[in-house]
Tab-separated table of C-alpha atoms and ligand atoms in Angstrom:
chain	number	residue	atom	x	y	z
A	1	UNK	CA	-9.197	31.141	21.901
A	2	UNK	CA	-11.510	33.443	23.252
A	3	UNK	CA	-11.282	36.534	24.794
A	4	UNK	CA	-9.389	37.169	28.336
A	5	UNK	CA	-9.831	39.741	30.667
A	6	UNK	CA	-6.033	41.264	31.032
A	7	UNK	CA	-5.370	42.438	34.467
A	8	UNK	CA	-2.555	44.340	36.896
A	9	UNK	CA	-3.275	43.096	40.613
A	10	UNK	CA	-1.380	44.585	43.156
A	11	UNK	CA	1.459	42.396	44.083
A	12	UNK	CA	2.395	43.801	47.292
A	13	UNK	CA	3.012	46.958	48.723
A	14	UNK	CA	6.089	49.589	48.040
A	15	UNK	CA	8.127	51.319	50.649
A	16	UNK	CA	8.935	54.122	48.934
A	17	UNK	CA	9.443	54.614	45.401
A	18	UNK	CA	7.258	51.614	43.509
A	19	UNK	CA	8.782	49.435	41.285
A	20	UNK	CA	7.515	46.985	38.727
A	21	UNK	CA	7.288	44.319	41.475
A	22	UNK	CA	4.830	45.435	42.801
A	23	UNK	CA	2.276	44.519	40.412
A	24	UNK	CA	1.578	41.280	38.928
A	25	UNK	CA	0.387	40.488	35.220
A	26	UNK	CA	-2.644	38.066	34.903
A	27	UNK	CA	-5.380	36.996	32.255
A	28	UNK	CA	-8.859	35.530	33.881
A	29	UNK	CA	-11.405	34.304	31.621
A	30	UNK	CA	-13.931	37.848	30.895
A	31	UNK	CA	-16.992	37.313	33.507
A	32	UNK	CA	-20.182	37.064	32.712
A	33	UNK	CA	-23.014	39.715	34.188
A	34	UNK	CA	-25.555	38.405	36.337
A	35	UNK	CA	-29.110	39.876	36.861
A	36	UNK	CA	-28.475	44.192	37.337
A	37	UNK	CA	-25.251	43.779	36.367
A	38	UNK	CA	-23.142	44.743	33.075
A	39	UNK	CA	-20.038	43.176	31.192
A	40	UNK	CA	-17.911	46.761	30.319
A	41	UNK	CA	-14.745	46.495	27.759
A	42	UNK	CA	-12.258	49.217	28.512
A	43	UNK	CA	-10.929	51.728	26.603
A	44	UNK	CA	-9.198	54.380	27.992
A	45	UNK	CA	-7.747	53.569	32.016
A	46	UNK	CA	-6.880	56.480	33.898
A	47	UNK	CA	-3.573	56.867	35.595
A	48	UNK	CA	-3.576	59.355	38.295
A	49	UNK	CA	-1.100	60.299	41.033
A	50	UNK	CA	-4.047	59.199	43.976
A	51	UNK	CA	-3.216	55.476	42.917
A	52	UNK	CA	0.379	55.486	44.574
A	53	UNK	CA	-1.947	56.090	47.996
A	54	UNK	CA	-4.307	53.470	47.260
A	55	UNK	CA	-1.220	50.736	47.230
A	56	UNK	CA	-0.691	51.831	50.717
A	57	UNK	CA	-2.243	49.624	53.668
A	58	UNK	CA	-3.154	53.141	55.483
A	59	UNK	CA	-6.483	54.671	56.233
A	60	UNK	CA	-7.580	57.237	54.017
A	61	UNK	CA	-10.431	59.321	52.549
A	62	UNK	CA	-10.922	55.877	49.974
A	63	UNK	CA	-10.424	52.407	50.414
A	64	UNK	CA	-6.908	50.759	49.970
A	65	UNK	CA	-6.798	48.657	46.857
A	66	UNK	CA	-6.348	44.993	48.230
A	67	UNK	CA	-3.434	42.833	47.565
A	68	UNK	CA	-3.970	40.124	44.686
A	69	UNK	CA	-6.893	41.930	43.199
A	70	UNK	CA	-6.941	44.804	39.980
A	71	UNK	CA	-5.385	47.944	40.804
A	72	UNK	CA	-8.482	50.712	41.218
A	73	UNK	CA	-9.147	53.281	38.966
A	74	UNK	CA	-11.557	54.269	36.557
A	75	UNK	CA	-11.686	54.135	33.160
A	76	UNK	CA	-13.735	55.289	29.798
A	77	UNK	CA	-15.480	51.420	28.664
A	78	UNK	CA	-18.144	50.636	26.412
A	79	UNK	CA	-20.936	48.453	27.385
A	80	UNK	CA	-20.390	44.892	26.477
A	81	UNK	CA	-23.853	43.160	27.604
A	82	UNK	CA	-26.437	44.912	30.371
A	83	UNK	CA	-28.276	43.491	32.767
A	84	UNK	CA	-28.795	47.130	34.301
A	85	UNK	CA	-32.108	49.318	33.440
A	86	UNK	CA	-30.909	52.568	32.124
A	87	UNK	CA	-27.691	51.164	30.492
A	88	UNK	CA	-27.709	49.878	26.697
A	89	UNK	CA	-24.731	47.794	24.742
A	90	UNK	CA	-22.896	49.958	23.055
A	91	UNK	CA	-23.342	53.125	25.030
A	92	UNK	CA	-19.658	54.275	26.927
A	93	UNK	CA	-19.590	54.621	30.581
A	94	UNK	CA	-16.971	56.040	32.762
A	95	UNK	CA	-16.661	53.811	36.020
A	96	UNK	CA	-14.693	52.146	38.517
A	97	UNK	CA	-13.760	49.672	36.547
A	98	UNK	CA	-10.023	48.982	37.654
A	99	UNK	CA	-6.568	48.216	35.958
A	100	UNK	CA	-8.028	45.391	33.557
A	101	UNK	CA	-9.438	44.676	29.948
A	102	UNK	CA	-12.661	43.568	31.172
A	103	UNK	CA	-14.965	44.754	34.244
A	104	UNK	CA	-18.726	44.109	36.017
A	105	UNK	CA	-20.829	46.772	37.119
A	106	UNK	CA	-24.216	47.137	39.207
A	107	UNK	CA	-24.297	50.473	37.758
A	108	UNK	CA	-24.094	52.386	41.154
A	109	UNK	CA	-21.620	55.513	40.324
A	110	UNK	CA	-21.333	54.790	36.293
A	111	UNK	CA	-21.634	57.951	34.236
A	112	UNK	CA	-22.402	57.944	30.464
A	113	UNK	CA	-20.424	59.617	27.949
A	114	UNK	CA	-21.736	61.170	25.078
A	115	UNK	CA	-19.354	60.549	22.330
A	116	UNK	CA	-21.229	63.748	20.312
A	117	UNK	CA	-20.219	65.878	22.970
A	118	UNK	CA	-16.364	65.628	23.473
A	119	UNK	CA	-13.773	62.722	22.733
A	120	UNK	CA	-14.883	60.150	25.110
A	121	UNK	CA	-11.617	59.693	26.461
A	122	UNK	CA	-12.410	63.437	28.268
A	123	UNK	CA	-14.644	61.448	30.319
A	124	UNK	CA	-11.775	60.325	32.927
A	125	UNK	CA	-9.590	63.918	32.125
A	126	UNK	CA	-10.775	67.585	31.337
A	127	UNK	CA	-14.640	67.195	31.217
A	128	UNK	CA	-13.901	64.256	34.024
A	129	UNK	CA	-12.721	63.918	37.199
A	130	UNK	CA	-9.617	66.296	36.987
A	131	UNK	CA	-11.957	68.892	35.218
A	132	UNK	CA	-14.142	68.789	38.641
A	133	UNK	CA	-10.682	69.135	40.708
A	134	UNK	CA	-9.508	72.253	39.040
A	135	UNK	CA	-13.206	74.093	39.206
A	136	UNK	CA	-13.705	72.893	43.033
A	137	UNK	CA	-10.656	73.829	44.118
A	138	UNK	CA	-9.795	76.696	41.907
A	139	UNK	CA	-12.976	78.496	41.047
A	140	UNK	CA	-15.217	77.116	44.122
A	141	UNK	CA	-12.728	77.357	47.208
A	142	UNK	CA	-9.999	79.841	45.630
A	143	UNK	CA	-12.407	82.706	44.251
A	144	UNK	CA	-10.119	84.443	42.065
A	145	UNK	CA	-10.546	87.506	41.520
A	146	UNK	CA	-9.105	89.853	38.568
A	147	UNK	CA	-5.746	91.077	38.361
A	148	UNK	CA	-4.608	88.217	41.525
A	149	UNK	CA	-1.703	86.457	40.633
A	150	UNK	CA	-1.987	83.049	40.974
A	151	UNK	CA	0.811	80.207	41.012
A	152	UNK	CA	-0.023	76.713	39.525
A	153	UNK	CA	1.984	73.823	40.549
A	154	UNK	CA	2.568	70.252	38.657
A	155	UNK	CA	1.296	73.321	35.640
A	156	UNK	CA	1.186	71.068	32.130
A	157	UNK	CA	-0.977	68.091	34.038
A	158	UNK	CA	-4.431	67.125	34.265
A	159	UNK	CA	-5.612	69.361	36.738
A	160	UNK	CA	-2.564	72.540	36.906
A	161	UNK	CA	-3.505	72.899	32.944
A	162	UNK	CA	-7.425	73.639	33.725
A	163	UNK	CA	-6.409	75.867	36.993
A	164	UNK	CA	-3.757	78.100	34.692
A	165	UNK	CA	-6.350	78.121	32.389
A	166	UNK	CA	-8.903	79.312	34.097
A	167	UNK	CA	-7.026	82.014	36.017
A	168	UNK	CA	-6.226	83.268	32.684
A	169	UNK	CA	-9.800	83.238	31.511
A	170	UNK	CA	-10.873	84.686	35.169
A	171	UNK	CA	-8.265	88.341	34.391
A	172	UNK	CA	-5.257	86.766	36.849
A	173	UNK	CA	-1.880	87.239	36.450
A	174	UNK	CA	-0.993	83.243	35.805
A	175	UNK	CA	2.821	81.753	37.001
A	176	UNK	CA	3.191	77.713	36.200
A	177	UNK	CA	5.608	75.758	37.719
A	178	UNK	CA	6.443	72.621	35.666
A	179	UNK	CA	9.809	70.312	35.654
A	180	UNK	CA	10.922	70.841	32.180
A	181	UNK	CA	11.837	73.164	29.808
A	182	UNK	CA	9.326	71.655	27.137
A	183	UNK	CA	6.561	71.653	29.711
A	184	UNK	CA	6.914	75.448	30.524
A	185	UNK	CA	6.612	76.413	26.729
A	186	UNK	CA	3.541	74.618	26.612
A	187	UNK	CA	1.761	76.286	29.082
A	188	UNK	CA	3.196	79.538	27.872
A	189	UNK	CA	2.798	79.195	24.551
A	190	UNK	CA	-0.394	77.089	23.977
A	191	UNK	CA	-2.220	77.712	27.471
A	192	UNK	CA	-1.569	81.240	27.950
A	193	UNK	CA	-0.083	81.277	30.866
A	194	UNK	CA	1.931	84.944	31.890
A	195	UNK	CA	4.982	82.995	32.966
A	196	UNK	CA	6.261	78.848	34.004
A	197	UNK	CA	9.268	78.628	35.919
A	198	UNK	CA	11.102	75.548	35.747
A	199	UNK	CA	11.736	74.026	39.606
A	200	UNK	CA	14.762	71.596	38.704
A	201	UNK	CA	16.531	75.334	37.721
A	202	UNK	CA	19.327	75.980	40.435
A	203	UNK	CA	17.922	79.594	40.507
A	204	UNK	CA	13.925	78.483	40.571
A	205	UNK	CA	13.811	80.196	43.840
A	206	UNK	CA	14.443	83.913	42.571
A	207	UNK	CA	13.188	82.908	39.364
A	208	UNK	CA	9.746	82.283	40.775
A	209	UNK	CA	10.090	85.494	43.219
A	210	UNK	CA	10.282	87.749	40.291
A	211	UNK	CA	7.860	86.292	38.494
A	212	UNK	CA	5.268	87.076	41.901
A	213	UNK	CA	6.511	90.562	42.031
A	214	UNK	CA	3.373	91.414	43.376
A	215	UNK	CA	3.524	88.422	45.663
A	216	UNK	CA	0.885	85.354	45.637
A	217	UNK	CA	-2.637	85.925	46.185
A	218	UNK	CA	-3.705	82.189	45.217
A	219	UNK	CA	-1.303	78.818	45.302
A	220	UNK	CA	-2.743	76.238	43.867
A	221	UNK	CA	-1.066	73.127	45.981
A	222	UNK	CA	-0.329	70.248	43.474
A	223	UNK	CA	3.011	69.034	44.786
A	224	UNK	CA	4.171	69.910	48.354
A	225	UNK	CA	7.951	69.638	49.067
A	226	UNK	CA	10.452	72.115	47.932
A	227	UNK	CA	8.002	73.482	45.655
A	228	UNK	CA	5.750	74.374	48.500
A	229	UNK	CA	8.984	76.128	50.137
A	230	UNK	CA	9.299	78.363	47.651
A	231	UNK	CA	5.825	79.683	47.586
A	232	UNK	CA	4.796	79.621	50.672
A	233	UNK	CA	7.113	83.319	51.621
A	234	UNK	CA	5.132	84.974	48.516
A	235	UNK	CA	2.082	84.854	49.623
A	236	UNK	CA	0.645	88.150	50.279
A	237	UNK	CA	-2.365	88.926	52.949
A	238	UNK	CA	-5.424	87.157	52.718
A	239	UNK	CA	-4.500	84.329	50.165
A	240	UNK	CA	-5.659	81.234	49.520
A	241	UNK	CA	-4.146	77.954	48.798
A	242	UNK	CA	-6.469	74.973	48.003
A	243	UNK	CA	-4.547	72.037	48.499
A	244	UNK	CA	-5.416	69.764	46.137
A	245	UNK	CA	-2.130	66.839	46.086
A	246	UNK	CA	1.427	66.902	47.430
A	247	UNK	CA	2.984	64.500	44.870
A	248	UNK	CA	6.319	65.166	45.937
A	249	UNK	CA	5.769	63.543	49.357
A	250	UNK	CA	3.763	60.169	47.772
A	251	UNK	CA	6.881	58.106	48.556
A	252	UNK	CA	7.881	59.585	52.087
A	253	UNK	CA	8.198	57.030	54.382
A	254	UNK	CA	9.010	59.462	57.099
A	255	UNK	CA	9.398	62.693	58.575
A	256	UNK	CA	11.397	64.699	56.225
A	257	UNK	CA	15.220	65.578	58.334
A	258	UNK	CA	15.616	69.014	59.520
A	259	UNK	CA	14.141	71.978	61.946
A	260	UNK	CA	10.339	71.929	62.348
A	261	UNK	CA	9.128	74.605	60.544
A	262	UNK	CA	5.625	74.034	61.740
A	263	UNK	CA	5.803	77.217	64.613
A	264	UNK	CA	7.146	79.297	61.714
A	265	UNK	CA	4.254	78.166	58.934
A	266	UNK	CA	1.391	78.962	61.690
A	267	UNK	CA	2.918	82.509	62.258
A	268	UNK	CA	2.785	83.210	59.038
A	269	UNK	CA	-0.694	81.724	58.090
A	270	UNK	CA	-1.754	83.924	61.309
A	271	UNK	CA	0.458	87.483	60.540
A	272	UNK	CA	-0.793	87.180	56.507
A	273	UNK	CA	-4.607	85.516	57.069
A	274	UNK	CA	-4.051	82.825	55.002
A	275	UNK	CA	-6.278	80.651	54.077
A	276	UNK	CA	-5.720	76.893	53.486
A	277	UNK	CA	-7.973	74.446	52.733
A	278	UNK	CA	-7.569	70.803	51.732
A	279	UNK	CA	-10.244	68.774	49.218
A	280	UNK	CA	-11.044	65.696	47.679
A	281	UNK	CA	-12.939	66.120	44.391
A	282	UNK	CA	-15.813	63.592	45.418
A	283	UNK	CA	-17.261	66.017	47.614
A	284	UNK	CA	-17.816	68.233	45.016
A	285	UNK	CA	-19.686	65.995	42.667
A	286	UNK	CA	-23.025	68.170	43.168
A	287	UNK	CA	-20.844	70.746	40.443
A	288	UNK	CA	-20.193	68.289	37.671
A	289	UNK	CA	-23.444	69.655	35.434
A	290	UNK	CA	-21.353	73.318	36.025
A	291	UNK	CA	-17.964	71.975	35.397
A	292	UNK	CA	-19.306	70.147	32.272
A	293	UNK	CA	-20.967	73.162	31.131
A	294	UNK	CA	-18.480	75.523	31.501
A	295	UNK	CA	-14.969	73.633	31.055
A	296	UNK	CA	-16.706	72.190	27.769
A	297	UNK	CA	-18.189	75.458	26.595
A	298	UNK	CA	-14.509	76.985	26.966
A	299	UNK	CA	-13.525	74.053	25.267
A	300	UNK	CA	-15.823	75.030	21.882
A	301	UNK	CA	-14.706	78.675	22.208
A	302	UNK	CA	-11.003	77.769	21.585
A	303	UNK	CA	-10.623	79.324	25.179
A	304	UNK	CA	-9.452	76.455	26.988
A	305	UNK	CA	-7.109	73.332	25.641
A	306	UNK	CA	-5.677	69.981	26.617
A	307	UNK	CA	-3.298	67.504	26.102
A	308	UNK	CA	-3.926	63.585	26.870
A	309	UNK	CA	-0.563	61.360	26.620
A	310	UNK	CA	-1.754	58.600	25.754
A	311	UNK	CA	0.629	55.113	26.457
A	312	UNK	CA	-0.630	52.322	24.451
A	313	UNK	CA	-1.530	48.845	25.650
A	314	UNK	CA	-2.869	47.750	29.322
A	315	UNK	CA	0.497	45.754	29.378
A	316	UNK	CA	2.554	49.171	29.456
A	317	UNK	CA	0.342	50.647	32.482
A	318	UNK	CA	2.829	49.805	35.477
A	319	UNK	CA	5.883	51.604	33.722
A	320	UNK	CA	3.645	54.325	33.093
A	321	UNK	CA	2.535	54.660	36.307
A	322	UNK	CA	5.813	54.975	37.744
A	323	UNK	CA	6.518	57.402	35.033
A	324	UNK	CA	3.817	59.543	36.166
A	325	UNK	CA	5.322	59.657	39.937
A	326	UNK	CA	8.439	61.149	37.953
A	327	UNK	CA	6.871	63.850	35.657
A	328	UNK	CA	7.345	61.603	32.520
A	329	UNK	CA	3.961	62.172	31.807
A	330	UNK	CA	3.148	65.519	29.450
A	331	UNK	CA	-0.528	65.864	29.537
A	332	UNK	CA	-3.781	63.685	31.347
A	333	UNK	CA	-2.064	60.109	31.344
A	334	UNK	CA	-4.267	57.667	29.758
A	335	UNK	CA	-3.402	53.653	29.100
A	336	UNK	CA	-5.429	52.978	25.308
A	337	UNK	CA	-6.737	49.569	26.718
A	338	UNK	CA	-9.042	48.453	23.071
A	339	UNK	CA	-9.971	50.611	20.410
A	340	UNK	CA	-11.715	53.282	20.728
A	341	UNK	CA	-14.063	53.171	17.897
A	342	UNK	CA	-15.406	57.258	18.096
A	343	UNK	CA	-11.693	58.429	16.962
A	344	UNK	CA	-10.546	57.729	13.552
B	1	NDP	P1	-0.347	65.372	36.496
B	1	NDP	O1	-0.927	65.106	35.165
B	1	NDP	O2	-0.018	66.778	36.850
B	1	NDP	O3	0.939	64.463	36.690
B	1	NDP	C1	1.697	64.551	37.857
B	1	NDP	C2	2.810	65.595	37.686
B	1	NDP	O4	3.336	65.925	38.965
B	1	NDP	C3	4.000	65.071	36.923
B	1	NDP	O5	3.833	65.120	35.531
B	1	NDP	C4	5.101	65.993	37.402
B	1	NDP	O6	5.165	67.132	36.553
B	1	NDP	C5	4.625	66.438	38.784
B	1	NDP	N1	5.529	65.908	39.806
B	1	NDP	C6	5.848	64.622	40.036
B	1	NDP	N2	6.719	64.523	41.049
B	1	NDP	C7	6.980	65.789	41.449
B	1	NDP	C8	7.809	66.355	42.456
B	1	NDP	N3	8.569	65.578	43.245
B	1	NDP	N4	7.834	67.691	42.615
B	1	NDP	C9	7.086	68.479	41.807
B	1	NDP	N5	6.275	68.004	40.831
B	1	NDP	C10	6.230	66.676	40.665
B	1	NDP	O7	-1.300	64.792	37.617
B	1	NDP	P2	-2.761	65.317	38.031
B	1	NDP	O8	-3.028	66.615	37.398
B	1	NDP	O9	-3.702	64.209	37.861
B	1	NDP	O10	-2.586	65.557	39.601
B	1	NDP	C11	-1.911	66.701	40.093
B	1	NDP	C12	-2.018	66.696	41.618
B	1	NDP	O11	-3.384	66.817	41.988
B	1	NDP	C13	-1.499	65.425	42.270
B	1	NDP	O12	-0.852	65.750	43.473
B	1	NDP	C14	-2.770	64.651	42.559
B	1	NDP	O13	-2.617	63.746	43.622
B	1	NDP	C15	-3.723	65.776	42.887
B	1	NDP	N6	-5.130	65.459	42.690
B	1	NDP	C16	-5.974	65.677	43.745
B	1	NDP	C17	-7.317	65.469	43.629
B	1	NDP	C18	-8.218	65.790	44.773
B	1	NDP	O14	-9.392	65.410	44.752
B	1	NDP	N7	-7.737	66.493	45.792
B	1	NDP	C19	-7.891	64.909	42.383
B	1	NDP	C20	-6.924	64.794	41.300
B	1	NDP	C21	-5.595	65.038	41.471
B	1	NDP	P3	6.550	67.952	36.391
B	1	NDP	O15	7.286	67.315	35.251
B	1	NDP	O16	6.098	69.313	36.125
B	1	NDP	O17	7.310	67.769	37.658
């Protein structure tokens, strides 16, 4: 039998939490490129926390994925057959090439990966697009400066493991907050980090206020919710917090109960001249030749590492997504899709 091209369509929407039910298994015979287009085989899909907003029917910075079709996302492929000038068989791509086995491609947005360079499965993580999150945000909109102490949410992920990272490398004082006891020794013990603080501790909220002794000149904003609480009364005059995701509120389907501490937030963002400052890493694309450059130069100097978790087979990506919504994940989430024939 020949080949299929193995799919997750979105099923229909959550309310909430997402379950398994909302996505729907199906196999699709693998398309065939017309004129300027390509036939890519994936290898590595990228799971990322932005996904739970694309299942949404709500109007955001990116389009909603649809119901009945692939799941978006990107992924690290090889090229099958090309139709496209500039694009050979063989050569790996990173592109939006969805929650499936098998995807076309005009070409428009597709970036090559140089396997000589870096594992090609960095493409969608640390010399991808959470690389470009953590410089943007961190390095770009943050300007740290030495001897600031900086506070890292959602710290042993994708993007909190570059931002420690780099605080470290930039002379700051570096506190991680991660959700397990295994995660915190990680970035203490292999990223260099000063300090993690667990936030499922009963006493996270003095732990984390001793640790910031000297309050919180930069908060890195992964997670929102109680986390954000606890920071947010650190932070000294003239701070910054980029706020790059709010995981903790993906599955609100409300207003949180309780006072509205919105008069109390702006009198403090006024009194202490903070500054806060959302982005999406698309607008920031103009620095991927920098990010690339630098992250992967840190990279060769044994300054900077990273982890991938890597769950394998497409058939596993739904649980893992959900896992990912719950901190199962330890490292940039990755769904092995075919082989990947640069690793041995
Ligand atoms: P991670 O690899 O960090 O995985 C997500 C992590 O979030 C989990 O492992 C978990 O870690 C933590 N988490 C989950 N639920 C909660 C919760 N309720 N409270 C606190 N922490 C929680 O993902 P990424 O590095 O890819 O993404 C990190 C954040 O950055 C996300 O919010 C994401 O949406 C955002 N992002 C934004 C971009 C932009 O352009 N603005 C681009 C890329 C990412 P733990 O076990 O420590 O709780």
């Amino acid at each position: 039998m020949s080949e299929m091209n193995k799919q997750w369509l979105l099923k229909s929407r959550p309310v909430g939490e997402p379950t398994l039910d909302n996505f729907e298994y199906a196999e699709t015979p693998v398309p065939e490129p017309g004129p300027g287009e390509m036939l890519l085989k994936t290898i590595y899909m990228s799971l990322d926390p932005y996904m739970r907003g694309r299942m949404n029917d709500t109007k955001s910075y990116a389009a909603k994925a649809e119901l009945g079709e692939p799941m978006s996302g990107t992924g690290v492929s090889v090229v099958l057959k090309s139709n496209v000038d500039g694009f050979k068989e063989g050569e790996y791509v990173v592109s939006q090439s969805r929650w499936q086995s098998h995807s076309i491609s005009d070409g428009q947005g597709v970036m090559k990966v140089d396997p000589a360079n870096a594992p090609i499965s960095t493409g969608v993580g640390i010399l991808g697009m959470p690389g470009l999150t953590a410089y943007a945000g961190f390095l770009d909109i943050a300007q740290p400066k030495p001897g600031e102490t900086v506070v890292v949410s959602a710290a042993s992920g994708a993007v909190g493991a570059i931002v420690g990272q780099m605080a470290r490398i930039k002379g700051c004082k570096v506190v991680g907050i991660a959700g397990s006891p295994e995660k915190c020794a990680y970035v203490v013990d292999e990223l260099g980090f000063d300090i993690c603080v667990n936030y499922k501790d009963p006493d996270f909220v003095e732990q984390l206020s001793k640790a910031c002794d000297k309050g919180v000149d930069i908060y890195f904003e992964n997670v929102g919710g109680a986390v954000f609480d606890a920071v947010f009364p650190l932070m000294n005059d003239f701070s910054r917090i980029p706020v790059c995701g709010r995981i903790a509120n993906y599955n609100m389907t409300g207003d949180p109960e309780g006072p509205n501490k919105l008069p109390a937030f702006f009198g403090q963002v006024l009194v202490k001249r903070i500054m806060i400052r959302g982005f999406i890493s698309f607008d920031h694309y103009d620095r991927f030749p920098t990010v690339v450059k630098d992250i992967g130069g840190w990279i060769r100097s044994g300054e900077m590492k990273y982890k991938e978790d890597i769950v394998q087979g497409i058939e596993n990506a739904p649980e893992a997504f959900l896992g990912l919504l719950k901190g199962k994940n330890f490292g940039k989430l990755l769904v092995q899709v075919s082989e990947d024939p640069t690793r041995n």
